[in-house]
């Protein structure tokens, strides 16, 4: 019995799992591609803080869920049990794309990390272009190796996966703090003040551009419900770990943005291939740059690890509820849905062939899908909660989710989805309709609705 308990996840494991899933490749590139050119430092900080706080309101709904519902599948099984098969499927179909797309996104990001050291020598055996992005066989092989490595780690068991996550998250946090302190000490702070402080006004449009992608920026916290059956402590404490991971995420996102802003103005930053990396290398030298690269590698691999684990748990739950083939629910000796991990890995291995730009389009729409899932969870938590405070906070979480959805789909919104992302959204919805109809014909529900 004691041995079984040792194989469960402790609070540190959960904090590492959530934070590692929140902080991925995007946190290291967004300062140069989005945050600084579109919103600067102050408005980005406000947008990130408001977005994080908004997601914390959503977390209240998750707290109610985890106190009343401990099953693999998290949000999916929660909605299925309370609103029936169709709504459960909508949530599961939304989440599976969020998780599955982030595995290859981080794997292809690992290729970009390798490029920082070896340059164009990585670009070997050109295959074709997709959406303006060249695809090389050697890059696909690197991404595939990383995916297969973490498939192996996850198949060995959830505790093995958690230990790896803990070490890499520690490297991530420490190295980001060190780079921030060194940059703040050595950089020309006068230029920073001129570019981002003096004359800067609070701009709701600039804030909304950051706020709208909060569901994507912080989506990692909802990996926690997927492992709720693996905890060795009370579920309510896991939500506290989720909230801590969100605050830590806000800090790291802002830290990386400030590091970049200490070197480049909003116009100059767009001229850099990788603004953050160039800023550190040119101002602080190779040693500090290596610390940044270690932090980046840590962020990438923890993202792959976290979402691979979350995806396998979700697929296992979908299988239990007869919305996925039965074989994906079978567990190996380590108590892991091995077939589900293999399926996630297969999708991850195929994705690099379509090019990183297409993967990015798909990931962009994950913000909308994540916001939809938040809405469902908070609505059910509002309905079933007997605690008035939790009931009203869950209701606020539902309104926050609606706000996220509005920012992403209203045509006049400065943060609306790009046209390619909208096209992929329609494709995913249509695919879901056909798949659901097929499931209805082939399988009977696992539980009464």
Short mmCIF file of C-alpha atoms in Angstrom, two decimals:
data_model
loop_
_atom_site.label_atom_id
_atom_site.label_comp_id
_atom_site.label_asym_id
_atom_site.label_seq_id
_atom_site.Cartn_x
_atom_site.Cartn_y
_atom_site.Cartn_z
CA UNK A 1 0.00 0.00 0.00
CA UNK A 2 2.84 2.36 0.90
CA UNK A 3 4.60 1.57 -2.35
CA UNK A 4 1.44 2.37 -4.29
CA UNK A 5 1.20 5.70 -2.49
CA UNK A 6 4.81 6.49 -3.40
CA UNK A 7 3.90 6.15 -7.07
CA UNK A 8 1.28 8.86 -6.75
CA UNK A 9 1.84 12.57 -7.45
CA UNK A 10 2.68 15.00 -4.64
CA UNK A 11 2.03 18.80 -4.62
CA UNK A 12 5.49 19.60 -6.06
CA UNK A 13 4.83 17.19 -8.94
CA UNK A 14 1.52 18.93 -9.68
CA UNK A 15 3.05 22.41 -9.53
CA UNK A 16 5.81 21.33 -11.92
CA UNK A 17 3.36 19.62 -14.25
CA UNK A 18 1.13 22.70 -14.48
CA UNK A 19 3.91 25.30 -14.74
CA UNK A 20 5.86 23.21 -17.24
CA UNK A 21 2.75 22.94 -19.40
CA UNK A 22 2.04 26.68 -19.14
CA UNK A 23 5.55 27.81 -20.09
CA UNK A 24 6.54 26.54 -23.52
CA UNK A 25 8.33 27.74 -26.63
CA UNK A 26 5.85 30.60 -27.10
CA UNK A 27 6.96 32.37 -23.91
CA UNK A 28 10.44 32.76 -25.43
CA UNK A 29 9.26 34.07 -28.82
CA UNK A 30 6.16 36.13 -28.01
CA UNK A 31 8.16 39.11 -26.63
CA UNK A 32 9.63 39.71 -30.09
CA UNK A 33 6.69 38.67 -32.28
CA UNK A 34 3.69 39.96 -30.32
CA UNK A 35 4.11 41.45 -26.86
CA UNK A 36 6.58 44.29 -27.45
CA UNK A 37 5.53 45.37 -30.98
CA UNK A 38 1.79 45.24 -30.20
CA UNK A 39 1.50 46.07 -26.50
CA UNK A 40 4.87 47.15 -25.11
CA UNK A 41 5.87 46.34 -21.55
CA UNK A 42 3.24 47.99 -19.33
CA UNK A 43 0.16 47.04 -21.34
CA UNK A 44 1.52 43.52 -21.82
CA UNK A 45 2.06 43.22 -18.07
CA UNK A 46 -1.50 44.41 -17.41
CA UNK A 47 -2.89 42.02 -20.03
CA UNK A 48 -0.95 39.07 -18.62
CA UNK A 49 -1.95 39.88 -15.05
CA UNK A 50 -5.63 40.35 -15.91
CA UNK A 51 -5.57 37.21 -18.03
CA UNK A 52 -3.99 35.21 -15.21
CA UNK A 53 -6.46 36.57 -12.64
CA UNK A 54 -9.35 35.80 -15.00
CA UNK A 55 -8.15 32.23 -15.36
CA UNK A 56 -7.93 32.01 -11.55
CA UNK A 57 -11.68 32.76 -11.41
CA UNK A 58 -12.08 29.84 -13.80
CA UNK A 59 -10.00 27.79 -11.36
CA UNK A 60 -12.74 28.16 -8.75
CA UNK A 61 -15.01 26.24 -11.09
CA UNK A 62 -12.28 23.63 -11.39
CA UNK A 63 -12.02 23.43 -7.60
CA UNK A 64 -15.72 22.57 -7.36
CA UNK A 65 -15.21 19.99 -10.11
CA UNK A 66 -12.30 18.27 -8.37
CA UNK A 67 -14.10 18.21 -5.03
CA UNK A 68 -17.13 16.52 -6.59
CA UNK A 69 -15.67 14.54 -9.45
CA UNK A 70 -12.50 12.41 -9.34
CA UNK A 71 -12.26 10.57 -12.63
CA UNK A 72 -9.76 10.35 -15.46
CA UNK A 73 -10.72 12.74 -18.23
CA UNK A 74 -11.20 15.72 -15.93
CA UNK A 75 -13.40 18.27 -17.65
CA UNK A 76 -14.64 15.81 -20.26
CA UNK A 77 -16.01 13.22 -17.82
CA UNK A 78 -17.31 16.02 -15.56
CA UNK A 79 -19.41 17.50 -18.35
CA UNK A 80 -20.46 14.06 -19.63
CA UNK A 81 -21.78 13.04 -16.20
CA UNK A 82 -23.63 16.33 -15.67
CA UNK A 83 -24.79 17.35 -19.16
CA UNK A 84 -24.82 14.16 -21.19
CA UNK A 85 -22.98 12.58 -24.06
CA UNK A 86 -23.20 15.37 -26.66
CA UNK A 87 -21.88 18.12 -24.40
CA UNK A 88 -19.25 15.77 -23.01
CA UNK A 89 -18.11 15.02 -26.53
CA UNK A 90 -17.89 18.75 -27.39
CA UNK A 91 -15.59 19.29 -24.42
CA UNK A 92 -13.51 16.18 -25.15
CA UNK A 93 -13.22 17.07 -28.85
CA UNK A 94 -12.10 20.59 -27.94
CA UNK A 95 -9.54 19.48 -25.36
CA UNK A 96 -8.01 16.77 -27.51
CA UNK A 97 -7.03 19.30 -30.16
CA UNK A 98 -5.63 21.70 -27.53
CA UNK A 99 -3.41 19.00 -26.07
CA UNK A 100 -2.45 17.14 -29.23
CA UNK A 101 -1.42 20.30 -31.11
CA UNK A 102 0.88 21.43 -28.30
CA UNK A 103 2.95 18.24 -28.35
CA UNK A 104 4.26 18.67 -31.93
CA UNK A 105 4.42 22.46 -31.49
CA UNK A 106 6.94 22.06 -28.68
CA UNK A 107 8.73 19.24 -30.52
CA UNK A 108 9.24 21.40 -33.62
CA UNK A 109 10.33 24.22 -31.31
CA UNK A 110 13.11 21.94 -30.10
CA UNK A 111 14.37 21.95 -33.69
CA UNK A 112 14.52 25.75 -33.56
CA UNK A 113 16.61 25.49 -30.38
CA UNK A 114 19.07 23.20 -32.18
CA UNK A 115 19.23 25.74 -35.02
CA UNK A 116 20.47 28.41 -32.60
CA UNK A 117 23.63 26.35 -32.16
CA UNK A 118 24.13 24.69 -35.53
CA UNK A 119 22.48 27.20 -37.87
CA UNK A 120 21.41 26.17 -41.37
CA UNK A 121 23.33 22.88 -41.14
CA UNK A 122 20.15 21.45 -39.57
CA UNK A 123 18.23 22.29 -42.76
CA UNK A 124 19.08 19.13 -44.68
CA UNK A 125 17.10 17.21 -47.32
CA UNK A 126 14.51 19.84 -48.32
CA UNK A 127 11.07 18.32 -48.94
CA UNK A 128 8.54 21.09 -49.69
CA UNK A 129 6.95 24.36 -48.49
CA UNK A 130 3.71 24.56 -46.47
CA UNK A 131 2.14 28.00 -45.80
CA UNK A 132 5.46 29.63 -46.65
CA UNK A 133 7.37 27.44 -44.20
CA UNK A 134 10.07 25.06 -45.58
CA UNK A 135 9.98 21.46 -44.40
CA UNK A 136 13.26 19.52 -44.10
CA UNK A 137 13.58 15.80 -43.42
CA UNK A 138 16.39 16.27 -40.89
CA UNK A 139 14.21 18.64 -38.82
CA UNK A 140 11.37 16.11 -38.86
CA UNK A 141 13.76 13.43 -37.58
CA UNK A 142 14.88 15.65 -34.66
CA UNK A 143 11.29 16.44 -33.66
CA UNK A 144 10.37 12.76 -33.97
CA UNK A 145 13.24 11.72 -31.69
CA UNK A 146 12.08 14.13 -28.96
CA UNK A 147 8.47 12.87 -29.18
CA UNK A 148 9.56 9.23 -29.02
CA UNK A 149 11.84 9.95 -26.05
CA UNK A 150 8.99 11.41 -24.01
CA UNK A 151 6.64 8.68 -25.12
CA UNK A 152 9.10 6.22 -23.58
CA UNK A 153 9.37 8.28 -20.36
CA UNK A 154 5.58 8.45 -20.00
CA UNK A 155 5.10 4.74 -20.73
CA UNK A 156 7.46 3.99 -17.82
CA UNK A 157 4.91 5.54 -15.45
CA UNK A 158 3.48 8.82 -14.19
CA UNK A 159 6.06 9.14 -11.40
CA UNK A 160 8.97 8.80 -13.83
CA UNK A 161 7.36 11.49 -15.95
CA UNK A 162 6.89 13.71 -12.88
CA UNK A 163 10.53 13.39 -11.77
CA UNK A 164 11.71 14.49 -15.20
CA UNK A 165 9.26 17.39 -15.08
CA UNK A 166 10.44 18.55 -11.65
CA UNK A 167 14.10 18.74 -12.68
CA UNK A 168 13.43 20.59 -15.91
CA UNK A 169 11.05 23.12 -14.30
CA UNK A 170 13.69 23.86 -11.66
CA UNK A 171 16.22 24.61 -14.43
CA UNK A 172 13.62 26.77 -16.18
CA UNK A 173 12.74 28.98 -13.19
CA UNK A 174 16.29 29.43 -11.85
CA UNK A 175 17.80 30.26 -15.24
CA UNK A 176 15.09 32.78 -16.17
CA UNK A 177 15.61 34.60 -12.84
CA UNK A 178 19.41 34.65 -13.30
CA UNK A 179 19.18 35.98 -16.87
CA UNK A 180 16.66 38.67 -15.79
CA UNK A 181 18.87 39.90 -12.94
CA UNK A 182 22.04 39.99 -15.05
CA UNK A 183 20.25 41.76 -17.92
CA UNK A 184 18.67 44.33 -15.57
CA UNK A 185 22.10 45.05 -14.06
CA UNK A 186 24.10 45.33 -17.31
CA UNK A 187 21.64 46.72 -19.88
CA UNK A 188 21.11 50.40 -20.74
CA UNK A 189 18.02 51.14 -18.68
CA UNK A 190 17.74 54.67 -20.12
CA UNK A 191 16.82 53.24 -23.53
CA UNK A 192 14.26 50.98 -21.86
CA UNK A 193 12.63 53.97 -20.12
CA UNK A 194 12.53 55.97 -23.38
CA UNK A 195 10.99 53.12 -25.37
CA UNK A 196 8.50 51.63 -22.94
CA UNK A 197 7.90 53.87 -19.93
CA UNK A 198 8.01 57.56 -20.82
CA UNK A 199 4.84 58.67 -22.60
CA UNK A 200 3.27 55.20 -22.41
CA UNK A 201 -0.51 55.21 -21.91
CA UNK A 202 -2.85 52.51 -20.74
CA UNK A 203 -4.40 51.23 -23.98
CA UNK A 204 -7.39 48.87 -23.77
CA UNK A 205 -6.83 47.67 -27.33
CA UNK A 206 -3.23 46.70 -26.59
CA UNK A 207 -4.25 45.05 -23.32
CA UNK A 208 -7.03 43.08 -25.04
CA UNK A 209 -4.59 41.61 -27.57
CA UNK A 210 -2.74 39.96 -24.69
CA UNK A 211 -5.84 39.21 -22.62
CA UNK A 212 -7.49 37.36 -25.51
CA UNK A 213 -4.75 34.74 -25.70
CA UNK A 214 -4.77 34.06 -21.95
CA UNK A 215 -6.62 30.73 -22.43
CA UNK A 216 -3.73 29.62 -24.65
CA UNK A 217 -1.01 31.12 -22.42
CA UNK A 218 -2.32 29.43 -19.28
CA UNK A 219 -4.00 26.33 -20.75
CA UNK A 220 -1.38 24.14 -19.07
CA UNK A 221 -3.09 24.40 -15.67
CA UNK A 222 -5.98 22.23 -16.86
CA UNK A 223 -3.67 19.25 -17.25
CA UNK A 224 -4.19 18.88 -13.47
CA UNK A 225 -7.74 17.45 -13.67
CA UNK A 226 -6.48 14.83 -16.12
CA UNK A 227 -4.26 13.33 -13.38
CA UNK A 228 -6.70 13.81 -10.48
CA UNK A 229 -6.81 10.05 -9.84
CA UNK A 230 -3.02 10.00 -9.40
CA UNK A 231 -2.86 12.40 -6.41
CA UNK A 232 -1.63 11.43 -2.95
CA UNK A 233 -3.32 14.46 -1.35
CA UNK A 234 -6.71 16.18 -1.33
CA UNK A 235 -7.86 17.47 -4.75
CA UNK A 236 -8.57 20.97 -3.41
CA UNK A 237 -4.86 21.42 -2.77
CA UNK A 238 -4.15 20.61 -6.41
CA UNK A 239 -6.17 23.66 -7.41
CA UNK A 240 -3.97 25.75 -5.09
CA UNK A 241 -0.95 24.36 -6.97
CA UNK A 242 -2.69 25.37 -10.22
CA UNK A 243 -3.14 28.93 -8.97
CA UNK A 244 0.52 29.08 -7.92
CA UNK A 245 1.52 27.87 -11.38
CA UNK A 246 -0.53 30.67 -12.99
CA UNK A 247 1.16 33.36 -10.86
CA UNK A 248 4.54 31.80 -11.66
CA UNK A 249 3.58 31.81 -15.33
CA UNK A 250 2.70 35.52 -15.19
CA UNK A 251 6.10 36.21 -13.65
CA UNK A 252 8.03 34.22 -16.26
CA UNK A 253 6.13 35.66 -19.24
CA UNK A 254 6.76 39.20 -17.97
CA UNK A 255 10.40 38.45 -17.11
CA UNK A 256 11.17 37.26 -20.64
CA UNK A 257 9.36 40.27 -22.08
CA UNK A 258 11.38 42.68 -19.90
CA UNK A 259 14.67 40.95 -20.80
CA UNK A 260 13.93 41.55 -24.50
CA UNK A 261 12.72 45.12 -23.93
CA UNK A 262 16.01 46.06 -22.23
CA UNK A 263 17.75 45.58 -25.59
CA UNK A 264 15.28 46.56 -28.34
CA UNK A 265 12.55 49.11 -29.01
CA UNK A 266 9.14 48.05 -30.42
CA UNK A 267 10.17 48.64 -34.04
CA UNK A 268 13.67 47.24 -33.77
CA UNK A 269 12.46 44.06 -32.11
CA UNK A 270 10.60 43.01 -35.27
CA UNK A 271 13.85 43.02 -37.25
CA UNK A 272 15.33 40.25 -35.10
CA UNK A 273 14.91 36.60 -36.00
CA UNK A 274 14.78 35.72 -32.29
CA UNK A 275 14.68 38.94 -30.32
CA UNK A 276 15.06 37.46 -26.84
CA UNK A 277 18.01 35.26 -27.76
CA UNK A 278 19.77 37.99 -29.73
CA UNK A 279 19.26 40.45 -26.87
CA UNK A 280 20.91 38.12 -24.35
CA UNK A 281 23.73 37.00 -26.64
CA UNK A 282 24.70 40.50 -27.81
CA UNK A 283 24.46 42.13 -24.37
CA UNK A 284 25.52 39.41 -21.95
CA UNK A 285 27.65 36.99 -23.93
CA UNK A 286 27.70 33.26 -24.58
CA UNK A 287 27.63 32.03 -20.96
CA UNK A 288 24.35 33.76 -20.07
CA UNK A 289 22.98 32.87 -23.52
CA UNK A 290 23.61 29.18 -22.70
CA UNK A 291 21.63 29.64 -19.46
CA UNK A 292 18.76 31.03 -21.57
CA UNK A 293 19.00 28.07 -23.95
CA UNK A 294 18.86 25.64 -21.00
CA UNK A 295 15.73 27.45 -19.77
CA UNK A 296 14.25 27.25 -23.28
CA UNK A 297 15.01 23.54 -23.64
CA UNK A 298 13.45 22.98 -20.20
CA UNK A 299 10.30 24.86 -21.26
CA UNK A 300 10.00 22.89 -24.48
CA UNK A 301 10.47 19.43 -22.99
CA UNK A 302 8.17 20.10 -20.00
CA UNK A 303 5.51 21.25 -22.46
CA UNK A 304 5.84 18.04 -24.47
CA UNK A 305 5.84 15.92 -21.31
CA UNK A 306 2.87 17.67 -19.67
CA UNK A 307 0.60 17.62 -22.71
CA UNK A 308 1.56 14.07 -23.64
CA UNK A 309 0.52 12.94 -20.17
CA UNK A 310 -2.68 15.02 -20.29
CA UNK A 311 -3.55 13.78 -23.79
CA UNK A 312 -3.11 10.13 -22.88
CA UNK A 313 -5.34 10.50 -19.81
CA UNK A 314 -8.02 12.27 -21.85
CA UNK A 315 -7.95 9.67 -24.62
CA UNK A 316 -8.18 6.90 -22.02
CA UNK A 317 -11.30 8.58 -20.57
CA UNK A 318 -12.85 9.03 -24.03
CA UNK A 319 -12.29 5.31 -24.54
CA UNK A 320 -13.99 4.48 -21.22
CA UNK A 321 -17.04 6.47 -22.32
CA UNK A 322 -17.12 4.69 -25.72
CA UNK A 323 -16.06 7.78 -27.66
CA UNK A 324 -12.72 6.23 -28.62
CA UNK A 325 -11.77 2.60 -29.41
CA UNK A 326 -11.68 0.42 -26.30
CA UNK A 327 -7.99 -0.50 -26.63
CA UNK A 328 -6.93 3.04 -25.63
CA UNK A 329 -8.29 2.54 -22.12
CA UNK A 330 -6.08 -0.45 -21.34
CA UNK A 331 -3.27 0.20 -18.84
CA UNK A 332 0.15 -1.38 -18.64
CA UNK A 333 1.94 -2.62 -15.50
CA UNK A 334 2.90 0.97 -14.61
CA UNK A 335 -0.79 1.96 -14.64
CA UNK A 336 -0.39 4.02 -17.82
CA UNK A 337 -2.66 4.11 -20.88
CA UNK A 338 0.17 2.89 -23.10
CA UNK A 339 -1.89 2.68 -26.31
CA UNK A 340 -3.11 6.24 -25.74
CA UNK A 341 0.48 7.48 -25.41
CA UNK A 342 1.37 5.67 -28.62
CA UNK A 343 -1.58 7.34 -30.36
CA UNK A 344 -0.50 10.79 -29.13
CA UNK A 345 3.02 10.04 -30.31
CA UNK A 346 1.77 8.94 -33.74
CA UNK A 347 -0.14 12.21 -34.18
CA UNK A 348 2.92 14.09 -32.97
CA UNK A 349 5.10 12.27 -35.50
CA UNK A 350 2.75 13.12 -38.38
CA UNK A 351 2.29 16.80 -37.48
CA UNK A 352 5.83 18.04 -38.38
CA UNK A 353 5.20 16.96 -41.98
CA UNK A 354 2.53 19.68 -42.35
CA UNK A 355 4.97 22.43 -41.34
CA UNK A 356 5.33 24.52 -38.21
CA UNK A 357 3.24 27.42 -39.55
CA UNK A 358 0.16 25.22 -39.99
CA UNK A 359 0.67 23.84 -36.47
CA UNK A 360 0.73 27.45 -35.21
CA UNK A 361 -2.61 28.17 -36.92
CA UNK A 362 -4.09 25.16 -35.17
CA UNK A 363 -2.61 26.15 -31.81
CA UNK A 364 -4.07 29.68 -32.18
CA UNK A 365 -7.57 28.27 -32.29
CA UNK A 366 -6.80 26.35 -29.09
CA UNK A 367 -7.48 29.58 -27.17
CA UNK A 368 -11.08 29.51 -28.36
CA UNK A 369 -11.50 25.81 -27.63
CA UNK A 370 -9.95 26.19 -24.16
CA UNK A 371 -12.27 29.13 -23.37
CA UNK A 372 -15.26 26.99 -24.41
CA UNK A 373 -14.15 24.23 -22.03
CA UNK A 374 -13.74 26.78 -19.21
CA UNK A 375 -17.29 27.98 -19.83
CA UNK A 376 -18.70 24.46 -19.56
CA UNK A 377 -16.79 23.68 -16.34
CA UNK A 378 -17.76 26.94 -14.62
CA UNK A 379 -21.40 26.59 -15.66
CA UNK A 380 -21.67 23.08 -14.19
CA UNK A 381 -19.79 24.15 -11.05
CA UNK A 382 -22.24 27.04 -10.66
CA UNK A 383 -25.13 24.60 -10.94
CA UNK A 384 -23.92 21.97 -8.48
CA UNK A 385 -22.06 24.07 -5.90
CA UNK A 386 -23.76 24.33 -2.51
CA UNK A 387 -21.33 26.97 -1.26
CA UNK A 388 -22.63 30.46 -2.15
CA UNK A 389 -19.14 31.95 -2.53
CA UNK A 390 -18.04 29.17 -4.88
CA UNK A 391 -21.32 29.44 -6.78
CA UNK A 392 -20.89 33.17 -7.47
CA UNK A 393 -17.17 32.82 -8.24
CA UNK A 394 -17.95 30.02 -10.68
CA UNK A 395 -20.49 32.31 -12.32
CA UNK A 396 -17.81 35.00 -12.68
CA UNK A 397 -15.57 32.33 -14.21
CA UNK A 398 -18.31 31.58 -16.75
CA UNK A 399 -18.58 35.28 -17.69
CA UNK A 400 -14.79 35.48 -17.99
CA UNK A 401 -14.89 32.53 -20.39
CA UNK A 402 -17.55 34.27 -22.49
CA UNK A 403 -15.32 37.36 -22.58
CA UNK A 404 -12.43 35.25 -23.90
CA UNK A 405 -14.67 33.76 -26.59
CA UNK A 406 -15.92 37.22 -27.61
CA UNK A 407 -12.42 38.66 -27.90
CA UNK A 408 -11.47 35.82 -30.24
CA UNK A 409 -14.50 35.72 -32.55
CA UNK A 410 -16.06 39.21 -32.68
CA UNK A 411 -14.98 40.68 -36.06
CA UNK A 412 -14.15 44.13 -34.63
CA UNK A 413 -12.03 42.71 -31.80
CA UNK A 414 -8.31 43.58 -32.07
CA UNK A 415 -7.55 40.06 -30.88
CA UNK A 416 -9.79 38.05 -33.23
CA UNK A 417 -8.51 34.80 -34.72
CA UNK A 418 -6.69 34.89 -38.05
CA UNK A 419 -8.52 33.67 -41.16
CA UNK A 420 -6.49 30.41 -41.44
CA UNK A 421 -7.26 29.62 -37.78
CA UNK A 422 -10.98 30.17 -38.41
CA UNK A 423 -10.82 27.84 -41.44
CA UNK A 424 -9.15 25.13 -39.35
CA UNK A 425 -11.78 25.67 -36.66
CA UNK A 426 -14.60 24.95 -39.14
CA UNK A 427 -12.74 21.87 -40.39
CA UNK A 428 -12.36 20.59 -36.82
CA UNK A 429 -16.05 21.21 -36.05
CA UNK A 430 -17.19 19.41 -39.21
CA UNK A 431 -14.83 16.51 -38.45
CA UNK A 432 -16.32 16.37 -34.95
CA UNK A 433 -19.86 16.18 -36.29
CA UNK A 434 -19.02 13.22 -38.52
CA UNK A 435 -17.01 11.48 -35.81
CA UNK A 436 -19.80 11.88 -33.24
CA UNK A 437 -22.36 10.46 -35.64
CA UNK A 438 -20.08 7.51 -36.29
CA UNK A 439 -19.69 6.91 -32.53
CA UNK A 440 -23.44 7.01 -32.04
CA UNK A 441 -23.89 4.32 -34.66
CA UNK A 442 -20.99 2.12 -33.53
CA UNK A 443 -20.97 2.40 -29.74
CA UNK A 444 -23.52 2.51 -27.00
CA UNK A 445 -22.90 5.03 -24.18
CA UNK A 446 -20.77 3.75 -21.30
CA UNK A 447 -23.07 5.41 -18.78
CA UNK A 448 -26.65 6.52 -18.74
CA UNK A 449 -27.06 10.16 -19.67
#
